[in-house]
PDB file of C-alpha atoms in Angstrom:
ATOM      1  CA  UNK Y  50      87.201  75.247  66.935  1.00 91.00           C
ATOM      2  CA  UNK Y  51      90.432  76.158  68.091  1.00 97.00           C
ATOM      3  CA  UNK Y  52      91.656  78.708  70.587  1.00 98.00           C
ATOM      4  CA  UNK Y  53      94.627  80.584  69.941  1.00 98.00           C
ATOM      5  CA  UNK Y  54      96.105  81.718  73.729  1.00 98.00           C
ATOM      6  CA  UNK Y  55      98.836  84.463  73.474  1.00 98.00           C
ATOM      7  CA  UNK Y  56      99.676  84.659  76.876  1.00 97.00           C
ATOM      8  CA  UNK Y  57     101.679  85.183  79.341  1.00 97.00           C
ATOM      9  CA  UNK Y  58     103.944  82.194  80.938  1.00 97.00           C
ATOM     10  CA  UNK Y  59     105.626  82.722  84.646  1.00 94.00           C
ATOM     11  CA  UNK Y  60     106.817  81.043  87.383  1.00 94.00           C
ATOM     12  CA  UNK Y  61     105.300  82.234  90.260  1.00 88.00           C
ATOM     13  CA  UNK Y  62     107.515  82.516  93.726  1.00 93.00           C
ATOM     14  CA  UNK Y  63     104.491  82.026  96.328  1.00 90.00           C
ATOM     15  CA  UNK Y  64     105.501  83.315  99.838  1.00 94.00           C
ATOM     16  CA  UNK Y  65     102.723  82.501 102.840  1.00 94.00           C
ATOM     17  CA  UNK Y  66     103.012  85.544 105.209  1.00 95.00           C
ATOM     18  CA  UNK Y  67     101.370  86.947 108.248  1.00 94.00           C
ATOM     19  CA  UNK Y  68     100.477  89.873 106.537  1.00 95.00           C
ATOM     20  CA  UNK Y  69     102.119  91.855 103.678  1.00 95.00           C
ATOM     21  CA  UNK Y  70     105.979  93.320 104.060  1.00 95.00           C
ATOM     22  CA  UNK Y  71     105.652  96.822 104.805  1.00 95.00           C
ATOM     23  CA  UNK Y  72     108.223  99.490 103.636  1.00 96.00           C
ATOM     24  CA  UNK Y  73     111.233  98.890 105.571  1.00 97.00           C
ATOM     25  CA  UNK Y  74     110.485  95.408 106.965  1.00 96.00           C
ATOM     26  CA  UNK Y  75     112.057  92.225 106.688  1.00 96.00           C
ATOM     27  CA  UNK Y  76     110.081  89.343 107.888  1.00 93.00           C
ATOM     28  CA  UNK Y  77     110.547  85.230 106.849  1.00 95.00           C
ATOM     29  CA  UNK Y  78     107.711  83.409 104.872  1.00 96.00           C
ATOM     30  CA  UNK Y  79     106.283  80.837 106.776  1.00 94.00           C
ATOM     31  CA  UNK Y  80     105.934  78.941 103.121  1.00 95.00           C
ATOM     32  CA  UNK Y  81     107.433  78.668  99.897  1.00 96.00           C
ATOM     33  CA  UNK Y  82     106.387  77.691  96.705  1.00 90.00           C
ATOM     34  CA  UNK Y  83     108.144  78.174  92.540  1.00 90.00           C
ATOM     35  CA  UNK Y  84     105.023  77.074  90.774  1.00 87.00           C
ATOM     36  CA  UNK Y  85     103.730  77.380  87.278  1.00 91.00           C
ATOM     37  CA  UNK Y  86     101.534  80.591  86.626  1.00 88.00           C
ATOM     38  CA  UNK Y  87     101.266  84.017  83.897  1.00 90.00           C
ATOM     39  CA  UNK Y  88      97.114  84.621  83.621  1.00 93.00           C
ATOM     40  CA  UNK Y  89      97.775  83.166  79.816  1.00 96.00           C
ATOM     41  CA  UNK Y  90      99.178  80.153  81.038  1.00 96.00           C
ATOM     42  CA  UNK Y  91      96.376  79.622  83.642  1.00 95.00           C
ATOM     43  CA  UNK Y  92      93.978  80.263  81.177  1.00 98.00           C
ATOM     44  CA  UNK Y  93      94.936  77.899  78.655  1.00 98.00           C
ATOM     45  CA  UNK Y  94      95.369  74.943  81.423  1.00 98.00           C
ATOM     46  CA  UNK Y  95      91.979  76.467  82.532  1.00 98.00           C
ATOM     47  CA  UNK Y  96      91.004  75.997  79.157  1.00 98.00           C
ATOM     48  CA  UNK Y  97      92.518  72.473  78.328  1.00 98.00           C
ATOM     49  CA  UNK Y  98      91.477  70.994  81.606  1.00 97.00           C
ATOM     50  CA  UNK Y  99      87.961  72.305  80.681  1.00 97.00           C
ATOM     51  CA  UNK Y 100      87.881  70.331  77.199  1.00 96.00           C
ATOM     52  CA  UNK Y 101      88.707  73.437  74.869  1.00 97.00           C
ATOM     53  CA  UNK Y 102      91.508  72.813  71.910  1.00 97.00           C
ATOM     54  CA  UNK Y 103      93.798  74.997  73.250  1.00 98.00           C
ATOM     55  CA  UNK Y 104      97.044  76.615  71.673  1.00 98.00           C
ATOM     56  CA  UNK Y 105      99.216  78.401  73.553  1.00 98.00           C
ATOM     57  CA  UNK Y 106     101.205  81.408  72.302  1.00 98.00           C
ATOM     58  CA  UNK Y 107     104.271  82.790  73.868  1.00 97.00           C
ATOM     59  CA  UNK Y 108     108.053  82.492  74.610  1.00 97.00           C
ATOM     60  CA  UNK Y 109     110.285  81.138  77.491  1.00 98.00           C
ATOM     61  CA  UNK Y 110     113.756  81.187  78.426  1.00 97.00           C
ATOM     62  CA  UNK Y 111     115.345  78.358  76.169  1.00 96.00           C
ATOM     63  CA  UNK Y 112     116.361  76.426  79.822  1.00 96.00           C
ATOM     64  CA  UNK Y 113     112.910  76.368  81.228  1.00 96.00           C
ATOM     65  CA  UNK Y 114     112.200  72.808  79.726  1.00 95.00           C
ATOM     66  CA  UNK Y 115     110.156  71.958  82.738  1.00 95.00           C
ATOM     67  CA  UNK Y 116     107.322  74.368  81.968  1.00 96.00           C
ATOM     68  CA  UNK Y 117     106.799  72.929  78.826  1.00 97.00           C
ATOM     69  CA  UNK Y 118     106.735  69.517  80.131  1.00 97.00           C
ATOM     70  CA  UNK Y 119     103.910  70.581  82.930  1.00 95.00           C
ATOM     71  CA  UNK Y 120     101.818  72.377  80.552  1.00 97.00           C
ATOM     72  CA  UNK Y 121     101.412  69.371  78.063  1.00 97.00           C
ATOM     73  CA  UNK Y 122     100.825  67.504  81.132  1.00 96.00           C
ATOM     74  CA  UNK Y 123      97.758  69.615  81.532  1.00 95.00           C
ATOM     75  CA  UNK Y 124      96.724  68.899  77.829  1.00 96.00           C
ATOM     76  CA  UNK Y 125      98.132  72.251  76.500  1.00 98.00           C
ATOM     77  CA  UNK Y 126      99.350  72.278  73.152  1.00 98.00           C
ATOM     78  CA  UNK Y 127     103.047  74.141  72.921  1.00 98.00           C
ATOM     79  CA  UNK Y 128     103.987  73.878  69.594  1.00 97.00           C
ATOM     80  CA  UNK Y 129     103.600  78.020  69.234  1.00 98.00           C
ATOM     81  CA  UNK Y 130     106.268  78.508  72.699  1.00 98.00           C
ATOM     82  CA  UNK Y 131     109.206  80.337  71.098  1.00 96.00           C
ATOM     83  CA  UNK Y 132     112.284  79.028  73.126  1.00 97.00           C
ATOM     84  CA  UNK Y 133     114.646  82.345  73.211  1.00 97.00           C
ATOM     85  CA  UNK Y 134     117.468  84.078  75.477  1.00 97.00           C
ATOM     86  CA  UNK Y 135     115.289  86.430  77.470  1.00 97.00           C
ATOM     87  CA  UNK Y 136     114.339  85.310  80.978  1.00 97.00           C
ATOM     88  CA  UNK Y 137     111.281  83.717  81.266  1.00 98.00           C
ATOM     89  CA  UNK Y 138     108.326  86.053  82.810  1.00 97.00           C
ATOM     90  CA  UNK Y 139     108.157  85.850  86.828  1.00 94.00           C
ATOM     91  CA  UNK Y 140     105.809  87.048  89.484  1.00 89.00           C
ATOM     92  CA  UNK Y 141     106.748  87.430  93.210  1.00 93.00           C
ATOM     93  CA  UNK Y 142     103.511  86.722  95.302  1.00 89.00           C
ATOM     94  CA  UNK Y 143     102.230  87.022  98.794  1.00 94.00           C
ATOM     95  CA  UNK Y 144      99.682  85.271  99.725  1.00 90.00           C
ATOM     96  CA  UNK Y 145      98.238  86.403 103.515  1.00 92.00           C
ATOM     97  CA  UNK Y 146      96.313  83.973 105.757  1.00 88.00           C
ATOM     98  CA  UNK Y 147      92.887  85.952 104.605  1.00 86.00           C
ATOM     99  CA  UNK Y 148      93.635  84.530 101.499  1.00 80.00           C
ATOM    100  CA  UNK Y 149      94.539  87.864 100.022  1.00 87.00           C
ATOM    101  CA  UNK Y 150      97.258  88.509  97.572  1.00 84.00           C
ATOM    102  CA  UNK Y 151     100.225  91.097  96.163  1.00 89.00           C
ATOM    103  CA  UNK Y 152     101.941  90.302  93.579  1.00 86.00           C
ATOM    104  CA  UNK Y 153     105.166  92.240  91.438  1.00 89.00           C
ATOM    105  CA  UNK Y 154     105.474  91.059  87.676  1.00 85.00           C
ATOM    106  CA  UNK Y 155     108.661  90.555  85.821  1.00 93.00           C
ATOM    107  CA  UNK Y 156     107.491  90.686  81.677  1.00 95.00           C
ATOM    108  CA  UNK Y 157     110.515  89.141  80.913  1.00 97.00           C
ATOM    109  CA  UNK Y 158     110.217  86.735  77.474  1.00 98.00           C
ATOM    110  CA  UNK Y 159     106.198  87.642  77.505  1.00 98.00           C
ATOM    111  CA  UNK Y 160     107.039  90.936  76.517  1.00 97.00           C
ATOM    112  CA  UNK Y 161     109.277  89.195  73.256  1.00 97.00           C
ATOM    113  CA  UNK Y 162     106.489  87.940  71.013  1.00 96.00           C
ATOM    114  CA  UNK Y 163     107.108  89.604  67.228  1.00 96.00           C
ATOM    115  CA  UNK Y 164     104.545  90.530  64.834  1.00 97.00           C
ATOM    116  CA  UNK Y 165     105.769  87.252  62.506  1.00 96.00           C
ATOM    117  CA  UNK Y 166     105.298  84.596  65.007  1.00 96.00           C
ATOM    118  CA  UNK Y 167     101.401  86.387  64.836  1.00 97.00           C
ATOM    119  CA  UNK Y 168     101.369  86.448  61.369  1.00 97.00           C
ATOM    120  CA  UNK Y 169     102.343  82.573  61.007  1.00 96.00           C
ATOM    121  CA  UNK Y 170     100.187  81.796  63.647  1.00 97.00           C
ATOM    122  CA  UNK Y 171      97.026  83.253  62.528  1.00 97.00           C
ATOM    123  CA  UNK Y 172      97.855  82.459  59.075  1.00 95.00           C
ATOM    124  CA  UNK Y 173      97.263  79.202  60.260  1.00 94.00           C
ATOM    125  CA  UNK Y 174      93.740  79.651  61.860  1.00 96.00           C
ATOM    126  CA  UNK Y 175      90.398  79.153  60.606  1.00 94.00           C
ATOM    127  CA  UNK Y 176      87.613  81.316  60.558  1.00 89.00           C
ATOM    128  CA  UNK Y 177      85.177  80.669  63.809  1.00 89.00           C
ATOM    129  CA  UNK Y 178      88.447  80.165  65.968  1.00 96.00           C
ATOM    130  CA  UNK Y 179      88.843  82.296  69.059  1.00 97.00           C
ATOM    131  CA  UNK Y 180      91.875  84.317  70.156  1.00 98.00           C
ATOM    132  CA  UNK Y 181      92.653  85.331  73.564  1.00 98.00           C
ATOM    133  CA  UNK Y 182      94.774  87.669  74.935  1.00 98.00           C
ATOM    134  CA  UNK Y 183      95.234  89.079  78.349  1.00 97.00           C
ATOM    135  CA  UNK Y 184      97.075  92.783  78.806  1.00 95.00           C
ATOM    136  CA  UNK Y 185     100.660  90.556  80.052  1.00 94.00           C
ATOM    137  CA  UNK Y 186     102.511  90.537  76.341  1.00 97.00           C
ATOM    138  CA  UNK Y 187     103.171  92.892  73.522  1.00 97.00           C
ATOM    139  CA  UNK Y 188     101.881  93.366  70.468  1.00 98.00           C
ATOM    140  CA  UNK Y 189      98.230  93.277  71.961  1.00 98.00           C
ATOM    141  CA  UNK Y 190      96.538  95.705  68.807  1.00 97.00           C
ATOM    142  CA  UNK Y 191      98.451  94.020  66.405  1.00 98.00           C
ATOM    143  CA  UNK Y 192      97.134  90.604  67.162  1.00 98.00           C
ATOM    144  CA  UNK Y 193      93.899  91.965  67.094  1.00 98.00           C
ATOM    145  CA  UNK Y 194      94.303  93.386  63.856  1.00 97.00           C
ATOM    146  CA  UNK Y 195      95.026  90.283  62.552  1.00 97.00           C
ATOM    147  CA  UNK Y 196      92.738  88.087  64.010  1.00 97.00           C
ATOM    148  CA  UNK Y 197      90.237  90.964  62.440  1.00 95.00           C
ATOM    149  CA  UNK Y 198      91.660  90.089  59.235  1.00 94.00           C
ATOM    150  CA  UNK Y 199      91.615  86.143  59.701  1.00 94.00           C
ATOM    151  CA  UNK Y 200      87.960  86.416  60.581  1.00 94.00           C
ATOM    152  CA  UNK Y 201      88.798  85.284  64.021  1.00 96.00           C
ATOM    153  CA  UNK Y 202      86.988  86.118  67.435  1.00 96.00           C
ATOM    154  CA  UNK Y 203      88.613  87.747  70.238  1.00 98.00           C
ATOM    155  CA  UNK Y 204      88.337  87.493  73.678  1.00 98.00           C
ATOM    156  CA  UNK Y 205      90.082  89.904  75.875  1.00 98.00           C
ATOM    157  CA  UNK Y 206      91.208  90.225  79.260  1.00 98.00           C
ATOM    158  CA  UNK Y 207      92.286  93.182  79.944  1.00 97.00           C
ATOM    159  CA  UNK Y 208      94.313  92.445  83.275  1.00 92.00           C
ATOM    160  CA  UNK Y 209      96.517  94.297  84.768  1.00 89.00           C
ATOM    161  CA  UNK Y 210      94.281  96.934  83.479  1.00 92.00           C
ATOM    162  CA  UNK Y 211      95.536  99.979  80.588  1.00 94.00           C
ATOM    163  CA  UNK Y 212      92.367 101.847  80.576  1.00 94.00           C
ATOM    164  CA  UNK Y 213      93.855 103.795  77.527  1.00 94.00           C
ATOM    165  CA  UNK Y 214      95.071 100.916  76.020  1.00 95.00           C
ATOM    166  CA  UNK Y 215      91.771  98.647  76.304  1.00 96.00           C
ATOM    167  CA  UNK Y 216      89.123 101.517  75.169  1.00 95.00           C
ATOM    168  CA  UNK Y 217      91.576 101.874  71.791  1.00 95.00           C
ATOM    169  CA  UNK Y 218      91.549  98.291  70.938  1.00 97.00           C
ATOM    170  CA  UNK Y 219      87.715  97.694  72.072  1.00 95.00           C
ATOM    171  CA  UNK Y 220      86.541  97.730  68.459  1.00 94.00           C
ATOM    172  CA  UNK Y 221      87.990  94.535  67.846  1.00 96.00           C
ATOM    173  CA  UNK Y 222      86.725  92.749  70.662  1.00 97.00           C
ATOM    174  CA  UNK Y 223      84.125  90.309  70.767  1.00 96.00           C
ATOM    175  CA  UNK Y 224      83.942  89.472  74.358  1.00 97.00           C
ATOM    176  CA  UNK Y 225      85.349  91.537  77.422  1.00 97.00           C
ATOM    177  CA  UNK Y 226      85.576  89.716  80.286  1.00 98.00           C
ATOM    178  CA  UNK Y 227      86.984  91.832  83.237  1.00 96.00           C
ATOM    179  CA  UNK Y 228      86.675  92.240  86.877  1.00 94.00           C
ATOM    180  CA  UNK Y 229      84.586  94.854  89.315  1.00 92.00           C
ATOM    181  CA  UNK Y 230      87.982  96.750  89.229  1.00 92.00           C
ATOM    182  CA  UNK Y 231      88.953  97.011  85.762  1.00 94.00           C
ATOM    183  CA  UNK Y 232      85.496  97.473  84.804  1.00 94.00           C
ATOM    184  CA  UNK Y 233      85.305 100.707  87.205  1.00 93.00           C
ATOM    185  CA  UNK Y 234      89.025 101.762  86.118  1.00 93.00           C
ATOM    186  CA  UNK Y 235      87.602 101.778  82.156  1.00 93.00           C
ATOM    187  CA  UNK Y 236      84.236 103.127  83.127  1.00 91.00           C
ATOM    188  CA  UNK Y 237      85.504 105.617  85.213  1.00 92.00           C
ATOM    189  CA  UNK Y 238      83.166 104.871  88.381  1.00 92.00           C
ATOM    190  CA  UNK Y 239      83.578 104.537  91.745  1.00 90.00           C
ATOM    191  CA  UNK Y 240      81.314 101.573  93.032  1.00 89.00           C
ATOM    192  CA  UNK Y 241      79.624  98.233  91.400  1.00 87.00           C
ATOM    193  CA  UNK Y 242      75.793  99.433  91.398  1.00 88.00           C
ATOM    194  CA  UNK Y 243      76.753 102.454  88.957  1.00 91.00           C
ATOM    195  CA  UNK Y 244      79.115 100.266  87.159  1.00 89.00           C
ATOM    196  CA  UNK Y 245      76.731  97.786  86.078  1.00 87.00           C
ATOM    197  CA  UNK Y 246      74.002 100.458  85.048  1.00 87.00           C
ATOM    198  CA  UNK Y 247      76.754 102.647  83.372  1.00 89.00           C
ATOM    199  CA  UNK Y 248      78.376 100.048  81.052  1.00 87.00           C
ATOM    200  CA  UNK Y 249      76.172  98.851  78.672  1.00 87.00           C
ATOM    201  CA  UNK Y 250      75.269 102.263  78.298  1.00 89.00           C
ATOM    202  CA  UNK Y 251      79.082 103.280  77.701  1.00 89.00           C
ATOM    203  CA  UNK Y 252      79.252 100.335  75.080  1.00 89.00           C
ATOM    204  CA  UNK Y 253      75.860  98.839  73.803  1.00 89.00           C
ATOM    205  CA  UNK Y 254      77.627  96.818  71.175  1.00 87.00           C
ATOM    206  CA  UNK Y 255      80.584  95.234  73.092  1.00 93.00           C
ATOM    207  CA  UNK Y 256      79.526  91.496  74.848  1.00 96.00           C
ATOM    208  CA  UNK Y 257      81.016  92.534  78.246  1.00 96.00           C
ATOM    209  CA  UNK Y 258      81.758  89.108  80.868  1.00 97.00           C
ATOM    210  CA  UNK Y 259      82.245  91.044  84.753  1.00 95.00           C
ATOM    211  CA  UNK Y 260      83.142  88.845  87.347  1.00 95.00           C
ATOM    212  CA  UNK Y 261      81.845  90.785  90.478  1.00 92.00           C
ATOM    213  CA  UNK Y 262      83.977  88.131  93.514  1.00 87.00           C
ATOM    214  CA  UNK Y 263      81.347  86.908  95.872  1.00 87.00           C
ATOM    215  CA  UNK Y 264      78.752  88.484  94.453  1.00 90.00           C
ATOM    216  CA  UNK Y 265      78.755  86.738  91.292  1.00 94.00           C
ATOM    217  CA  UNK Y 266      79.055  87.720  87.926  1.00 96.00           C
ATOM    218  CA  UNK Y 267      77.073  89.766  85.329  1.00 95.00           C
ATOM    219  CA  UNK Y 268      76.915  89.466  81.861  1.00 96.00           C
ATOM    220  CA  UNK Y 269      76.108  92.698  79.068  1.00 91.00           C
ATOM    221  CA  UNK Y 270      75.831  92.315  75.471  1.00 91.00           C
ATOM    222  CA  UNK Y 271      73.305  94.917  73.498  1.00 81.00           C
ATOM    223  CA  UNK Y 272      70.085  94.677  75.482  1.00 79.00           C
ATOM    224  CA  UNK Y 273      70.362  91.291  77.002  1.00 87.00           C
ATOM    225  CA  UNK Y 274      71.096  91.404  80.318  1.00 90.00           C
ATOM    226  CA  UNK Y 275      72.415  88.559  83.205  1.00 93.00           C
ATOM    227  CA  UNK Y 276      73.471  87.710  86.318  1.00 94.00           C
ATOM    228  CA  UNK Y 277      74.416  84.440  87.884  1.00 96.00           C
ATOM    229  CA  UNK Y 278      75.158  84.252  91.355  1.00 95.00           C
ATOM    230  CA  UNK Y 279      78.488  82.600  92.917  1.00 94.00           C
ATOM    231  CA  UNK Y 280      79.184  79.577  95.017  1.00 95.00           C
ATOM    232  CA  UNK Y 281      80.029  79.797  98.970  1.00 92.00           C
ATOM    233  CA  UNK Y 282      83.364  78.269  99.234  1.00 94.00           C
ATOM    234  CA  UNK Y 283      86.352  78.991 102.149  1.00 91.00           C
ATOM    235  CA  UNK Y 284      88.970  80.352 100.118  1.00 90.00           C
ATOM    236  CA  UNK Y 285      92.352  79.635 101.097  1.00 88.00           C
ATOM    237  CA  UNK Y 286      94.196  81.681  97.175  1.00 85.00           C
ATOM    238  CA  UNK Y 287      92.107  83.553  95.167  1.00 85.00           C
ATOM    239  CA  UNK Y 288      95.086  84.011  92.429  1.00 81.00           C
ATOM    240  CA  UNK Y 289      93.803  81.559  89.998  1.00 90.00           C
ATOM    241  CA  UNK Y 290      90.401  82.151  90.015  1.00 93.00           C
ATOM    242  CA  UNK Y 291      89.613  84.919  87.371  1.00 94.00           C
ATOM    243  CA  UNK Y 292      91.827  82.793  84.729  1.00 96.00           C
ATOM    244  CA  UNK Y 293      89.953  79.144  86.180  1.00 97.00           C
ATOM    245  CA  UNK Y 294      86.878  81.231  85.368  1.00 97.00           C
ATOM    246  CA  UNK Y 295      87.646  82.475  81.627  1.00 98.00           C
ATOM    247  CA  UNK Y 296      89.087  79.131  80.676  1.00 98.00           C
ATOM    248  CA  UNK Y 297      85.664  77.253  81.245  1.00 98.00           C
ATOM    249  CA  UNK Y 298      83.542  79.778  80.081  1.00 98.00           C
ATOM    250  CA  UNK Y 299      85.128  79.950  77.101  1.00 97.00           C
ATOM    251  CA  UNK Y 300      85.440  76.426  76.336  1.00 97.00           C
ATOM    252  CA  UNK Y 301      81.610  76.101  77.770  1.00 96.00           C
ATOM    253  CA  UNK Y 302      80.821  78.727  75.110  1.00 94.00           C
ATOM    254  CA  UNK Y 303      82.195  76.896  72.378  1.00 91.00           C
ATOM    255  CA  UNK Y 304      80.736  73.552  73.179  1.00 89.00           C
ATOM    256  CA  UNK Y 305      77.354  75.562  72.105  1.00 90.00           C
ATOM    257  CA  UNK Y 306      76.061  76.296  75.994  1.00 93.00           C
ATOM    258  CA  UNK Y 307      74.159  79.104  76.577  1.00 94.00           C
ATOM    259  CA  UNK Y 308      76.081  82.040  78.573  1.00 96.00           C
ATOM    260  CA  UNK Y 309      73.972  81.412  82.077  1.00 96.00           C
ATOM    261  CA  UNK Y 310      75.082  77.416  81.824  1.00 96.00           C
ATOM    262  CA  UNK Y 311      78.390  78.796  80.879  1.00 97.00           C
ATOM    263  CA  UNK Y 312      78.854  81.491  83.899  1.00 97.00           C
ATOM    264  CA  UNK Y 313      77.273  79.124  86.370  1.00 97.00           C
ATOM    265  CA  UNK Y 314      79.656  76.162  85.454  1.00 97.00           C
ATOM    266  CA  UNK Y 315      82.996  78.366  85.180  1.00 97.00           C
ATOM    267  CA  UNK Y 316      81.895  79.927  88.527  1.00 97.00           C
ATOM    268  CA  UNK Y 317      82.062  76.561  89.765  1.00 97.00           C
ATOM    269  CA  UNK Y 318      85.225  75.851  88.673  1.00 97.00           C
ATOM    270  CA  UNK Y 319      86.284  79.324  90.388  1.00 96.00           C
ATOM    271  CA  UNK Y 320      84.755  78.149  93.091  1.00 96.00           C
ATOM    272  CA  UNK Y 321      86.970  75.064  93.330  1.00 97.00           C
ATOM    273  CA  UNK Y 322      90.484  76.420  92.616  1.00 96.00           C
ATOM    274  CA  UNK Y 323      90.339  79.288  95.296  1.00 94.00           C
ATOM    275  CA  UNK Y 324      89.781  76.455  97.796  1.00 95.00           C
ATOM    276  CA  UNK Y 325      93.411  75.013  96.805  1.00 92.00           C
ATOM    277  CA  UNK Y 326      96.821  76.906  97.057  1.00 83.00           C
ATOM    278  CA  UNK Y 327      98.999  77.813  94.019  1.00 79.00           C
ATOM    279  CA  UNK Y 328      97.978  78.973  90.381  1.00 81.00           C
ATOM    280  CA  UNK Y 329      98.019  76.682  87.444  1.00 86.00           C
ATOM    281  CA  UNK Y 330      98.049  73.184  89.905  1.00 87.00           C
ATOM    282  CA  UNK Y 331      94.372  74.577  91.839  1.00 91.00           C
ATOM    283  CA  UNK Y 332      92.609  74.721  88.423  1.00 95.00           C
ATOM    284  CA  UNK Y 333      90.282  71.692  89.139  1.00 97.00           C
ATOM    285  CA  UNK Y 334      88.883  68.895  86.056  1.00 96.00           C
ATOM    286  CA  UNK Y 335      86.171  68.887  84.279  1.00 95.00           C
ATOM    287  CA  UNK Y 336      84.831  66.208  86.328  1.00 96.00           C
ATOM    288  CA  UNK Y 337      85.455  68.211  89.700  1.00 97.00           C
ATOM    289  CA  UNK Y 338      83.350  70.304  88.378  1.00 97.00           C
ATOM    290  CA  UNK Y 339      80.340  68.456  87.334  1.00 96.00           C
ATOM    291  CA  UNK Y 340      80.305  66.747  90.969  1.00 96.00           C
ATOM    292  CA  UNK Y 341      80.662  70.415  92.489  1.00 96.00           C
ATOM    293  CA  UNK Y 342      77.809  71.379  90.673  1.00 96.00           C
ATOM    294  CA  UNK Y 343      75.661  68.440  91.441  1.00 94.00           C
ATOM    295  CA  UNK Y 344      76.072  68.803  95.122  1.00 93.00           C
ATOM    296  CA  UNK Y 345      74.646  72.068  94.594  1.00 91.00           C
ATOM    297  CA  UNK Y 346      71.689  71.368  92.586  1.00 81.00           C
ATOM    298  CA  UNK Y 347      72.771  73.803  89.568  1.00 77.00           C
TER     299      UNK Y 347
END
């Protein structure tokens, strides 16, 4: 099985700072870092390093060689990059000594994918193959349309979060996979507890993935109900770790593991990367992770 990835592909300017710039001040970075990130990109190197045949769809500026190069480094297959003359996407990051983040996006050439680079694409796919997509390019409806069509899966993460836009396109989703936040922002709730007793109820039929941070994550689909718990780490970046955590779940998933061996072995892959600075380069191996898990008898 293959996974179709359209997703988004930035570099990410990562500034280290005391605390965040507040309106009106100018302050220097103690640290700086241009480093390969867009969640779609971390996902499908999340993906790649976890085993998964992994296809990335996108665009880039027709300059930015180099992110090509890095991303087959990382076993990701680019043949579906469109090479155009619209910048490539950007996000400008702050990363505070708590470990926590702020980040401004620039769409750029994520925001340039057209409905017949989908079409040949997913005329391409066979049925059983997954797409994902993350709420960072266009077109999101329309791909899922088609992958309807194509009798392929879809896996969606809807982050940044378009409550609107996710509960119109929920019908053809086969797995939702979003945080404590977005889950609240599409429920309409104001705390975890009520959260997790109000969505299944909300949507009995959709296979719902919630990451809940430290407190683990909890997984919905029809009646069935779990939870797994997460591993105590020091995190240092905590960027990485949502897409670390979809990419080897997913490829956990379709190596036939059941969802609580699936959870409990992307969680330690989470668990890993928010230990290490940067995006894309903290994803850890599969390897890492089978070690990581062994030294904590799961």
């Amino acid at each position: 099985m293959t996974i179709y990835n359209f997703g988004s592909i930035n570099l990410d300017h990562l500034y280290q700072l005391d605390h965040f710039v507040r309106p009106g001040e100018t302050m220097a970075s103690n640290n700086y870092q241009c480093l390969l990130g867009g969640k779609g990109a971390n996902q499908s190197v999340a993906l790649a390093k976890a085993g998964a045949d992994v296809k990335h769809v996108g665009a880039i500026h027709h300059s930015d060689q180099a992110v090509i190069d890095q991303l087959e480094s990382l076993g990701v297959d680019t043949g579906l990059i469109n090479r155009i003359d619209v910048p490539t996407g950007h996000a400008i990051i702050q990363l505070t000594k708590e470990a926590e983040n702020s980040i401004i996006l620039y769409q750029g050439a994520n925001h340039a994918l057209t409905e017949e680079q989908v079409d040949q694409v997913l005329s391409q796919a066979n049925a059983g193959d997954w797409v994902l997509l993350q709420n960072e390019t266009n077109l999101i409806e329309y791909i899922m349309r088609k992958a309807q069509e194509n009798k392929v899966k879809v896996a969606f993460n809807p982050a940044p979060m378009d409550a609107e836009l996710t509960k119109k396109v929920l019908g053809f989703v086969d797995l939702l996979i979003v945080n404590e936040v977005e889950a609240m922002d599409l429920i309409g709730t104001a705390d975890i507890d009520s959260t997790i007793e109000a969505f299944p109820k909300a949507y009995p039929e959709l296979a719902v993935l919630m990451t809940l941070g430290k407190a683990g994550v909890c997984y919905f689909n029809g009646n069935e109900k779990l939870s797994v718990k997460a591993f105590s780490v020091e995190a240092v970046d905590t960027t990485a770790a949502g897409d670390t955590f979809i990419g080897f779940c997913l490829s956990s998933l379709m190596n036939d593991e059941d969802m609580t061996q699936a959870i409990t072995r992307a969680c330690a892959a989470s668990a890993i990367c928010v230990t290490r600075l940067g995006a894309a380069s903290a994803i850890p191996t599969q390897d890492e992770v089978t070690a990581f898990l062994a030294k904590h008898n799961r």
